[in-house]
Short mmCIF file of C-alpha atoms and ligand atoms in Angstrom, two decimals:
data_model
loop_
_atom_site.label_atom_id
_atom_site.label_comp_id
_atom_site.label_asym_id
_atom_site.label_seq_id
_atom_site.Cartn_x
_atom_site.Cartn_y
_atom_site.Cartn_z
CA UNK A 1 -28.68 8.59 -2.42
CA UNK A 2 -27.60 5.23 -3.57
CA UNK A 3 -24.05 4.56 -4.76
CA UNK A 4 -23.13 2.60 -7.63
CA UNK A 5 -19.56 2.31 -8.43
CA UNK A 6 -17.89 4.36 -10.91
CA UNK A 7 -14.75 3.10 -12.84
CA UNK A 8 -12.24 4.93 -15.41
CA UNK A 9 -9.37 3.04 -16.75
CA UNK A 10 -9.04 1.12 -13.64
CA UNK A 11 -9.34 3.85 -11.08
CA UNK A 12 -12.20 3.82 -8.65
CA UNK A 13 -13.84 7.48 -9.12
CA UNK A 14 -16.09 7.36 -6.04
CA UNK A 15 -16.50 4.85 -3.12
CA UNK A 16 -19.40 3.44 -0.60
CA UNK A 17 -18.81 4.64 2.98
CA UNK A 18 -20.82 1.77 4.61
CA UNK A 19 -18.66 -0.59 2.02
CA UNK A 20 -15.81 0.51 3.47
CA UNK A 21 -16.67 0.16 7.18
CA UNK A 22 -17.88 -3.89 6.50
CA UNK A 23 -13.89 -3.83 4.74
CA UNK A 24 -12.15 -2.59 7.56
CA UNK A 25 -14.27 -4.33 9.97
CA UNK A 26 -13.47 -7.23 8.13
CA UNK A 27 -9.87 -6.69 8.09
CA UNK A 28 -10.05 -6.12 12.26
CA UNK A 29 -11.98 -9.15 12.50
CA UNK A 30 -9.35 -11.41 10.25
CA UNK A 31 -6.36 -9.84 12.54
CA UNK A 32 -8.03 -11.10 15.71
CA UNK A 33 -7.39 -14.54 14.51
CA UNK A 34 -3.87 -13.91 14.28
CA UNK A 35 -1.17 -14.48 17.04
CA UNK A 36 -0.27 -11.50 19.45
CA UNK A 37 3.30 -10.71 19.41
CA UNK A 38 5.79 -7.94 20.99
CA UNK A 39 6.46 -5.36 18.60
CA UNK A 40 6.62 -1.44 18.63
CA UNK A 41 4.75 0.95 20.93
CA UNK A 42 4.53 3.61 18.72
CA UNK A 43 4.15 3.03 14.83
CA UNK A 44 4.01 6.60 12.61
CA UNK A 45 2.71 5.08 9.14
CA UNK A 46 3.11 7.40 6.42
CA UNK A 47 0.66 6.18 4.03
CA UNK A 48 -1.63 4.31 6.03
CA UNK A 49 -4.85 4.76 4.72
CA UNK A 50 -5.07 2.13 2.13
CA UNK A 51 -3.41 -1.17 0.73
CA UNK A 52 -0.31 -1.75 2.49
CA UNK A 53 -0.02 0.69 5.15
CA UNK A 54 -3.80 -0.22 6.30
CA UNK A 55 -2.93 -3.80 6.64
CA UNK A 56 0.15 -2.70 8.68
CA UNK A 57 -1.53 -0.31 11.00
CA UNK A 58 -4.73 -2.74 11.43
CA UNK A 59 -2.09 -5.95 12.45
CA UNK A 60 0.16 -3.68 14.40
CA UNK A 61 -2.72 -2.23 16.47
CA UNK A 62 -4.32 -5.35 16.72
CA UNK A 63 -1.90 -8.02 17.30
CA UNK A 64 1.13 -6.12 18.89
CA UNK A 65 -1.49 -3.33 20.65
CA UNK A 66 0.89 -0.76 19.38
CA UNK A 67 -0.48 3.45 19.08
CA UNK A 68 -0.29 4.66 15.16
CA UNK A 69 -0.07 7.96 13.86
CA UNK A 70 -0.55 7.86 10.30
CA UNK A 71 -0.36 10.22 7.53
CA UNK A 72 -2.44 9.90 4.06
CA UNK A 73 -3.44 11.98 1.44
CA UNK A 74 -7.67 11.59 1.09
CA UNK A 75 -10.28 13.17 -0.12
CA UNK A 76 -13.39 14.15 1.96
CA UNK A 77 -16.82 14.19 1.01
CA UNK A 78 -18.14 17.11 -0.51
CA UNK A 79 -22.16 17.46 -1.84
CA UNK A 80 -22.72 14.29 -4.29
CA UNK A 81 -19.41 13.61 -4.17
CA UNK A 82 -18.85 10.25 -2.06
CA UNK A 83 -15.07 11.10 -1.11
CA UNK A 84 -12.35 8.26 -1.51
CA UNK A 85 -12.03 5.13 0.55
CA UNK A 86 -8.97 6.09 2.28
CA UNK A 87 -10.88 8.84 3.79
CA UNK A 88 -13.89 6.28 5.15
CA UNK A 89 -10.83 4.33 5.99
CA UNK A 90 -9.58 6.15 8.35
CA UNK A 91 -12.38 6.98 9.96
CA UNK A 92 -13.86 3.61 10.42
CA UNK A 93 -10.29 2.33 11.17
CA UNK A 94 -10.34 4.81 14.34
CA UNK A 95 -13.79 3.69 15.28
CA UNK A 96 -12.81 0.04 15.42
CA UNK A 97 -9.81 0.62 17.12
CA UNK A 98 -12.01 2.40 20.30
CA UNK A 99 -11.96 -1.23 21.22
CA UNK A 100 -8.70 -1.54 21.74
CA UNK A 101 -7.93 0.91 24.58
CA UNK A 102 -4.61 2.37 22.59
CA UNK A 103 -4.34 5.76 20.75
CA UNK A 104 -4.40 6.65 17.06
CA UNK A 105 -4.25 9.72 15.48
CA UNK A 106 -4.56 10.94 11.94
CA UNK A 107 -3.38 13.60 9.22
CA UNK A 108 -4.88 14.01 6.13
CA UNK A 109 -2.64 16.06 3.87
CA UNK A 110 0.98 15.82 1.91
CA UNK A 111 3.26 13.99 3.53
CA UNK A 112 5.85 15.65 1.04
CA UNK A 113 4.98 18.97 2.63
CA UNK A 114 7.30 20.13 5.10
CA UNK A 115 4.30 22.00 7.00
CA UNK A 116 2.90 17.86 7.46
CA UNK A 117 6.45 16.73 8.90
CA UNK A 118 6.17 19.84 11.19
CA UNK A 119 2.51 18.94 12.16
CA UNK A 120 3.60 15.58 12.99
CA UNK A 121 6.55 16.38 15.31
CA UNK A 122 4.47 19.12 16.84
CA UNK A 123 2.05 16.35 17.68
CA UNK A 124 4.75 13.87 18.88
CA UNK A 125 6.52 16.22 21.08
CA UNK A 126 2.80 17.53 22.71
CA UNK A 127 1.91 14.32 23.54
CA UNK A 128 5.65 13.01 24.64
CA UNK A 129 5.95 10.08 22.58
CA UNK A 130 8.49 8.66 21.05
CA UNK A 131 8.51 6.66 17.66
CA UNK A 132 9.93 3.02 17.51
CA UNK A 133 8.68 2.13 14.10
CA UNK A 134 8.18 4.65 10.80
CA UNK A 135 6.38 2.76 7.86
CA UNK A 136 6.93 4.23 4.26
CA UNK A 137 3.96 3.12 2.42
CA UNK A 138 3.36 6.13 -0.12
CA UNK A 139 2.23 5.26 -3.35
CA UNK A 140 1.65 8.53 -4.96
CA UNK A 141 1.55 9.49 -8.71
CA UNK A 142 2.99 13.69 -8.19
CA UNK A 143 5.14 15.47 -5.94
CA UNK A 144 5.62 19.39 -5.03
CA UNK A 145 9.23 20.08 -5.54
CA UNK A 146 10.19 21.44 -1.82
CA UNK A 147 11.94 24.43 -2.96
CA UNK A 148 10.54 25.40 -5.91
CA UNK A 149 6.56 24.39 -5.51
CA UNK A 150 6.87 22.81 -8.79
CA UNK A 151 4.45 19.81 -9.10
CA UNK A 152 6.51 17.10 -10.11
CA UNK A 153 4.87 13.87 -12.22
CA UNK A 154 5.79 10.04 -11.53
CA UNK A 155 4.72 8.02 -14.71
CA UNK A 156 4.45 4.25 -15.33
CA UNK A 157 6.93 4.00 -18.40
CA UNK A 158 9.11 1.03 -20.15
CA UNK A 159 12.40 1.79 -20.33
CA UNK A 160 14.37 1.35 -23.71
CA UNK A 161 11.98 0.02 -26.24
CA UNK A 162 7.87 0.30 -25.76
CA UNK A 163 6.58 -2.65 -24.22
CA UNK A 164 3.46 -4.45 -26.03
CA UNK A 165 1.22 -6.39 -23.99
CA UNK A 166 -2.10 -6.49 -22.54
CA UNK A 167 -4.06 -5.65 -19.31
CA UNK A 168 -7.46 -6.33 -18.04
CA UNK A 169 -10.07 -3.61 -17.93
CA UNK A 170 -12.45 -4.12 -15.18
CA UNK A 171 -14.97 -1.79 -15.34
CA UNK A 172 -15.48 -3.46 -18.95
CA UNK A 173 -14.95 -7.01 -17.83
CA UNK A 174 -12.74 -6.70 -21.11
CA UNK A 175 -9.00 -7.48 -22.47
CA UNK A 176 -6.80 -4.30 -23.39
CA UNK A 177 -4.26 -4.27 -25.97
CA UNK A 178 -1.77 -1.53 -24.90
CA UNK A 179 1.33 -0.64 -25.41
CA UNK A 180 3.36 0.84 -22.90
CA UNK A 181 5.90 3.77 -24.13
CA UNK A 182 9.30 4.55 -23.42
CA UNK A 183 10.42 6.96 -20.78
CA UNK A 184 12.36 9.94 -21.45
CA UNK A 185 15.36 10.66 -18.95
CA UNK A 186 13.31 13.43 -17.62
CA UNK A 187 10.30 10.84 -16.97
CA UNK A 188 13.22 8.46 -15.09
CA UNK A 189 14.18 11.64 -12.98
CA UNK A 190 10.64 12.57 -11.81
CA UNK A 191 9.50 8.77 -11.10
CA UNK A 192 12.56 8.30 -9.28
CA UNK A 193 11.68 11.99 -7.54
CA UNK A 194 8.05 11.10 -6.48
CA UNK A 195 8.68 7.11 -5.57
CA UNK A 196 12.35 7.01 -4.94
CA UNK A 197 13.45 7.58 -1.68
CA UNK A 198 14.58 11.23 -1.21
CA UNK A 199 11.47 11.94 0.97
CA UNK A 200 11.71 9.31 3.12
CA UNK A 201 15.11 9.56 4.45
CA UNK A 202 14.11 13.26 5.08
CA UNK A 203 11.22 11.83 7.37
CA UNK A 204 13.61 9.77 9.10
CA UNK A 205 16.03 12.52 9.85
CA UNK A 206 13.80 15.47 10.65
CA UNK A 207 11.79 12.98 13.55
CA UNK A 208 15.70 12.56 14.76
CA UNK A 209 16.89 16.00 14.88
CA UNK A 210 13.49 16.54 16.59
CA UNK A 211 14.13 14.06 19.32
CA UNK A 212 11.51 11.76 18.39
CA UNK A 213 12.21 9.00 17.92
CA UNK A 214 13.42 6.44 20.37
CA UNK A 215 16.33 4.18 21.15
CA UNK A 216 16.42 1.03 18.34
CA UNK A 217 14.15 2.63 16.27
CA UNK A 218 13.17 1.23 12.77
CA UNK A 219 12.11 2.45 9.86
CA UNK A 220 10.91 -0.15 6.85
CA UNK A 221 9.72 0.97 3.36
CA UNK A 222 8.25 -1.37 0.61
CA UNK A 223 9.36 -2.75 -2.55
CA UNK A 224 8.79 -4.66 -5.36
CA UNK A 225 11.03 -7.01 -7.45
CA UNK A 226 8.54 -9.57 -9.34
CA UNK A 227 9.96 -12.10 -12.23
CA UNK A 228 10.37 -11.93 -16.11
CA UNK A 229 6.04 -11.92 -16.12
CA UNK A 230 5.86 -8.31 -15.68
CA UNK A 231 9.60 -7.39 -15.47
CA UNK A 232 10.06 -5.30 -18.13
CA UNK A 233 6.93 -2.53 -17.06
CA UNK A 234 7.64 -2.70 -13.57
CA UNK A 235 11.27 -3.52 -12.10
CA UNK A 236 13.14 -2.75 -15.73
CA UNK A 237 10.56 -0.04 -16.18
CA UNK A 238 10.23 3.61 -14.22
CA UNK A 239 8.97 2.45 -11.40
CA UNK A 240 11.59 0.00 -10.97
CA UNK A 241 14.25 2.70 -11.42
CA UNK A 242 12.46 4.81 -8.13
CA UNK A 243 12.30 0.99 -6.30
CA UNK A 244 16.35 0.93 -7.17
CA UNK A 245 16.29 5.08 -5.35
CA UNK A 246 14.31 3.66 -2.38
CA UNK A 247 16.37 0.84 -1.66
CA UNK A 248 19.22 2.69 -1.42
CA UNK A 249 18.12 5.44 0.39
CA UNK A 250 17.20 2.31 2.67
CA UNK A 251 20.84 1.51 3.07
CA UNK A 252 21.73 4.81 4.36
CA UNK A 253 19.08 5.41 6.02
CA UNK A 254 20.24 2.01 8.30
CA UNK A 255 23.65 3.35 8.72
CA UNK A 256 22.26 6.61 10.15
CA UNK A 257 19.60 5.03 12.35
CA UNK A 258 22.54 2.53 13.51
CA UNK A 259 24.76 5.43 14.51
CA UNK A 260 22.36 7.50 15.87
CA UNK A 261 19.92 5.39 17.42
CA UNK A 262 21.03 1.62 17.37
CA UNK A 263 17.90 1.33 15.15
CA UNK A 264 17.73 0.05 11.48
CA UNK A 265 16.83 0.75 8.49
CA UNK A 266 14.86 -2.26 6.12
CA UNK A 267 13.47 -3.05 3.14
CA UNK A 268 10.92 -5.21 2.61
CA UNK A 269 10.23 -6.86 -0.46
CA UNK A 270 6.76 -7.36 -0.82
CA UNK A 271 4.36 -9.92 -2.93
CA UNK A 272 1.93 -8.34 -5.55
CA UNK A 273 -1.58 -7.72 -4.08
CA UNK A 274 -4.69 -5.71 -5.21
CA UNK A 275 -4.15 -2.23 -4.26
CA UNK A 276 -5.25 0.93 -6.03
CA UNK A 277 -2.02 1.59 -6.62
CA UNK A 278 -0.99 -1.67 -8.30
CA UNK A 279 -4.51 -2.25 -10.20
CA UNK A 280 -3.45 0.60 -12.75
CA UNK A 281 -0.73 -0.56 -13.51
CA UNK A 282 -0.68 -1.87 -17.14
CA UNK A 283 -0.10 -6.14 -17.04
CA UNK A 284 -0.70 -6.44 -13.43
CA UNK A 285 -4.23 -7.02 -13.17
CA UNK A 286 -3.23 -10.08 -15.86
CA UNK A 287 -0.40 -11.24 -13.67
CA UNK A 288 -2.04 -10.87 -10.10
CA UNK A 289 -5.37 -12.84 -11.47
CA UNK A 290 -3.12 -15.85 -12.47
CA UNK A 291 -0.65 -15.19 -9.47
CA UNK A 292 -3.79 -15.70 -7.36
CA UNK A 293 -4.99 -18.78 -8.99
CA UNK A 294 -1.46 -20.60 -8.72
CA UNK A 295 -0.73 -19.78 -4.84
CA UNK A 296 -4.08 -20.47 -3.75
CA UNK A 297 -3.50 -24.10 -5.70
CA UNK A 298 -0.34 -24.75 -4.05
CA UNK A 299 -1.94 -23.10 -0.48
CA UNK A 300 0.81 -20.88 -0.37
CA UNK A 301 -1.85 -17.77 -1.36
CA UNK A 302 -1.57 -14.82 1.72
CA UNK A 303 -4.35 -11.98 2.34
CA UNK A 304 -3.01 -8.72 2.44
CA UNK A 305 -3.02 -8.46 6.12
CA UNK A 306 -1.71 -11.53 6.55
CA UNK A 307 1.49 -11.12 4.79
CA UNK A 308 2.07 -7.91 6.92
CA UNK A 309 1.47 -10.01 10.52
CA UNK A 310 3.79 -12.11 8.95
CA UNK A 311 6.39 -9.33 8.16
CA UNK A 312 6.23 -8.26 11.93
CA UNK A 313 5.52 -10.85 13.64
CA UNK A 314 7.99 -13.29 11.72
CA UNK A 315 10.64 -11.04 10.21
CA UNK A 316 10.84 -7.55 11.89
CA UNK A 317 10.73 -8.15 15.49
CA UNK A 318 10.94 -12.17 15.38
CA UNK A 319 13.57 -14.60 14.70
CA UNK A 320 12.74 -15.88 11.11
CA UNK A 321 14.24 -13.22 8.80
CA UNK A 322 14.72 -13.98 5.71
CA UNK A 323 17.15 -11.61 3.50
CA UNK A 324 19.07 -11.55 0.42
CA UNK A 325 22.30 -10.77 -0.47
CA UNK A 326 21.94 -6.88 -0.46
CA UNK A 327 19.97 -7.21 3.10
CA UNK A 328 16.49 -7.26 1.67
CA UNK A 329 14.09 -8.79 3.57
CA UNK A 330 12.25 -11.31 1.45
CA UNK A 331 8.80 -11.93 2.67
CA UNK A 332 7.78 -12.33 -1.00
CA UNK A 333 9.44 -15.76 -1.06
CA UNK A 334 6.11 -17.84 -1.92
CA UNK A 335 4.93 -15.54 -4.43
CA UNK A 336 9.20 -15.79 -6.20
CA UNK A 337 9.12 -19.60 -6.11
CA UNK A 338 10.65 -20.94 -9.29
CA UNK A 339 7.88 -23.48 -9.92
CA UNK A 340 5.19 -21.14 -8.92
CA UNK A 341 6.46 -18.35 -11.15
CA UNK A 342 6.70 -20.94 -13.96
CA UNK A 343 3.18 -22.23 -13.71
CA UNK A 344 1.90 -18.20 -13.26
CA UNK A 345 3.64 -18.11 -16.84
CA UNK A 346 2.15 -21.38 -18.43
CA UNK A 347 -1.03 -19.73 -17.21
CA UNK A 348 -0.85 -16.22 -18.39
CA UNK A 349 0.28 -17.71 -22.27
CA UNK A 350 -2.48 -20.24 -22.37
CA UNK A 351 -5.07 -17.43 -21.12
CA UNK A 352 -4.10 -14.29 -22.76
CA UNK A 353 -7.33 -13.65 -24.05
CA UNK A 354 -11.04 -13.38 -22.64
CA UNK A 355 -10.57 -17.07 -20.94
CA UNK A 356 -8.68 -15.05 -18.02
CA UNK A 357 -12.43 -14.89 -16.86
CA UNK A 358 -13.30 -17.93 -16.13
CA UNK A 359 -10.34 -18.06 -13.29
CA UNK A 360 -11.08 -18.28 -9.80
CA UNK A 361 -8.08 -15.90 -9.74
CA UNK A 362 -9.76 -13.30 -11.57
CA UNK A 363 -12.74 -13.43 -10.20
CA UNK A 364 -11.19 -12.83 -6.73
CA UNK A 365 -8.69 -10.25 -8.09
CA UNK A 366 -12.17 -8.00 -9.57
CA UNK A 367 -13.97 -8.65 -6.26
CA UNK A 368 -10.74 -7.68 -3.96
CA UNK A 369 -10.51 -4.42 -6.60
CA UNK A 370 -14.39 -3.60 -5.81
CA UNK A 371 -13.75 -4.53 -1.91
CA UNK A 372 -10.60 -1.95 -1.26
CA UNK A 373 -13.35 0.81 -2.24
CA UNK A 374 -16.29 -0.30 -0.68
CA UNK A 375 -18.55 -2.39 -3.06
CA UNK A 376 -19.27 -5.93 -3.03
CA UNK A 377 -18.58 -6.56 0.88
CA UNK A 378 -20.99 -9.59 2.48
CA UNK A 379 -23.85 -8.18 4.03
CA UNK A 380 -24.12 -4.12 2.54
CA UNK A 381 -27.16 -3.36 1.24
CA UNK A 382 -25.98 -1.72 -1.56
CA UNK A 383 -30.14 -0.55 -2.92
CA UNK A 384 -30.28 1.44 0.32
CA UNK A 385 -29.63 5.07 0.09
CA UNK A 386 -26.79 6.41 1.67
CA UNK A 387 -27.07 9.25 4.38
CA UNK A 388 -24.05 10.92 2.80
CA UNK A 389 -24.80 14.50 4.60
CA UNK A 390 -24.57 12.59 7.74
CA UNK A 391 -21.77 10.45 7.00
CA UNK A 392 -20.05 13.71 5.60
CA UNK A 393 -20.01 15.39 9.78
CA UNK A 394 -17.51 12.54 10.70
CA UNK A 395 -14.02 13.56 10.77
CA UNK A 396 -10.51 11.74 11.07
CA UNK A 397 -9.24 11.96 14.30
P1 LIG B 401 -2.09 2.42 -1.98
O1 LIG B 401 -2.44 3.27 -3.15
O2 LIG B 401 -3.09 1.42 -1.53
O3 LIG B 401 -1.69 3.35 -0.72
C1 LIG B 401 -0.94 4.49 -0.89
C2 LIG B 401 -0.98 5.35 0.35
O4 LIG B 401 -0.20 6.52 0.11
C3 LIG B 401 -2.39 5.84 0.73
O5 LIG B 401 -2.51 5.83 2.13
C4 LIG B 401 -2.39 7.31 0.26
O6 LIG B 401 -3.27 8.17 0.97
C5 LIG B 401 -0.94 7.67 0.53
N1 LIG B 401 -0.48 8.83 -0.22
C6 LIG B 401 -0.29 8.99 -1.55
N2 LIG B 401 0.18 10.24 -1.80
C7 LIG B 401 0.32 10.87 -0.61
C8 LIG B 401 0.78 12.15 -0.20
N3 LIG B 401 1.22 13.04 -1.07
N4 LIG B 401 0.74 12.44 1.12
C9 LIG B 401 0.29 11.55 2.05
N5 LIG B 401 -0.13 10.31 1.71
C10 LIG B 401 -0.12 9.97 0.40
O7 LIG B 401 -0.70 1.75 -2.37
P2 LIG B 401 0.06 0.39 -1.99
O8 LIG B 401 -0.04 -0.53 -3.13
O9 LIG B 401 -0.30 -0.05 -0.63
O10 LIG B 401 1.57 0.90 -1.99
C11 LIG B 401 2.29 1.23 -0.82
C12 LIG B 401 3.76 0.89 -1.05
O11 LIG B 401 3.89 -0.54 -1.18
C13 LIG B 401 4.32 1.51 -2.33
O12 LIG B 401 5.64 1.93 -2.10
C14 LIG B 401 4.31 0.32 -3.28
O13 LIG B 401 5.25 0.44 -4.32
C15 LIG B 401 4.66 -0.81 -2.33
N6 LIG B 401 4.34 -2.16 -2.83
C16 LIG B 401 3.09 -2.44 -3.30
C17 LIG B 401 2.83 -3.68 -3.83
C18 LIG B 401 1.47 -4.01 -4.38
O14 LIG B 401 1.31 -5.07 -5.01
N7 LIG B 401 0.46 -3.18 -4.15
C19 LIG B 401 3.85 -4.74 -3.89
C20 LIG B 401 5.10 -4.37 -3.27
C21 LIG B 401 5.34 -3.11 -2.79
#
């Protein structure tokens, strides 16, 4: 069958397998480019299927050689149903990575669930290993309440006053009016429950008590701050208020890791890119379009993967840290640039309406959006049917 894609409300309702093997193949050729450096041996990634966590698996396996185990919630393909691009991900990330002579493993389920932790530590001890680097990369929109099975909702919410403004629907290659409603307490609560950063000290500690992890371990989650262009629907917004959780779970998670492992525990505070996560998020599609035609003016603009080599190779294991004064590490200091921010909001007010289209920046913000799930990649034929029974006997390894 061929495979056209299918968009609702800026969420990718199917993907193209072969799509997403030319992505991650490109994103293993790209990291070959980049330097080599000494990092961890043994990277668990919870959440490294897609945006983030991909690009720090992919430079982490190929530039500092290191083993992953990584956790992410997919679908699999199921009759005429293609299955998401996380799942081809994975399975094309593992068949690149043959190359490299390390080992990488892979769970598909919720890394919520205490029955995943267990699977993972089960796995860890079998095989002897021990952890030097846990990655926090969830973005998810629910969580099951651990003790009472109760599926809890994260929503995307002002807080305060509705927020007016407008976002970019892609599917329609049209401008959106929206406005975005104000949160209820209860809709704080649950954003801060599913995105805050409960679960992931509760990683860290269970792979502790387990013995898993080894001496100087780390453990990094991501954030986001951004500027007054889309402050008040993300950092003054719900989301923010689960960023504000995560960051300080962050700080205690460092104090325990320092006591009980000399490790640490770190933030990292990274720029806007297109994710699937980030494209539904009302404004952002408006603010990464122009954010990607100022950096790439200034030469300052960063692919996804190589702001993560950067992280690692620069700020996590090498000598040019930059943090701020609450110990964030600030690898998003291009994108926070007082004169680049300014001219990202001289752009936004002169093209708040169907100009945004004519950017470079847009066009390269729809085409990364169509790229994360497998359409539009160089040298796919995309009128060729698709062997999808075949395709569907692979499995994550
Ligand atoms: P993404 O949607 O590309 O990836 C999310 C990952 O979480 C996928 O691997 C998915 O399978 C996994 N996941 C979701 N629910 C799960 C569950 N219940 N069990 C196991 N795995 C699950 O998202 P993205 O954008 O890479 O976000 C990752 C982190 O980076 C988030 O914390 C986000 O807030 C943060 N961040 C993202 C930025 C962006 O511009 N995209 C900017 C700064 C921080």
């Amino acid at each position: 069958m061929q495979i056209k894609p299918s968009i609702r409300s800026n969420i990718f309702t199917n993907s193209h397998p072969l799509g997403c093997q030319a992505y991650i193949h490109s994103l293993f050729k790209e990291a070959s480019f980049f330097s080599p450096f000494e990092g961890p041996k043994n990277v668990l990634i919870i959440g490294g299927s897609s945006g983030y966590g991909l690009s720090s698996r992919i430079t982490l396996a190929v530039n500092a050689k290191a083993n992953t185990w990584n956790v992410s919630f997919e679908s699999r393909p199921k009759g005429e149903r293609t299955g998401s691009a996380g799942w081809w991900n994975n399975i094309f990330f593992q068949q690149e990575a043959d190359r490299l002579g390390t080992y990488h493993k892979d769970f598909v389920g919720d890394a919520f669930s205490q029955s995943m932790k267990q699977e993972v530590i089960e796995n860890l001890k079998e095989k002897n290993v021990k952890i030097d680097l846990i990655i926090y990369s969830l973005a998810a929109g629910a969580r099951s309440h651990p003790q009472t099975g109760e599926l809890v909702r994260s929503t995307l919410k002002a807080i305060g006053e509705p927020v007016e403004g407008k976002t970019i629907d892609i599917a329609e290659r049209s401008i959106k009016e929206l406005v975005v409603g104000a949160a209820s307490e209860q809709e704080i609560q649950d954003t801060i429950f599913v995105m805050g950063g409960e679960d992931w000290e509760d990683w860290v500690k269970q792979l502790s008590q387990a013995e898993v992890l080894n001496e100087g371990v780390k453990a990094i989650s991501y954030t986001y701050i951004g500027s007054k262009n889309n402050a008040k629907i993300y950092r003054e917004g719900t989301i923010g208020r689960a960023k504000d959780d995560l960051e300080k779970h962050g700080k205690s998670i460092d104090d325990y890791l320092k006591k009980s492992h000399h490790g640490e525990g770190l933030i990292s505070v990274s720029k806007a890119v297109v994710t699937k996560a980030s494209v539904f998020i009302p404004r952002i599609p408006f603010y990464v379009s122009t954010m990607f035609e100022v950096m790439k003016k200034h030469g300052v603009h960063e692919t996804i993967t190589q702001h993560k080599h950067r992280l690692f190779a620069d700020m996590v294991y090498g000598s040019k840290r930059l943090v701020d004064d609450q110990g964030r590490i600030r690898i998003d200091h291009y994108e926070m640039q007082p004169d680049i921010q300014k001219e990202i909001q001289t752009l936004s007010d002169a093209y708040e309406n169907e100009k945004i289209f004519q950017l470079e920046g847009t066009q390269q913000f729809i085409d990364e959006f169509y790229q994360i799930n497998g359409f539009y990649l160089p040298g796919v034929d995309y009128e060729q049917d698709v062997d999808l029974e075949h395709l569907a006997t692979l499995e994550p390894r």
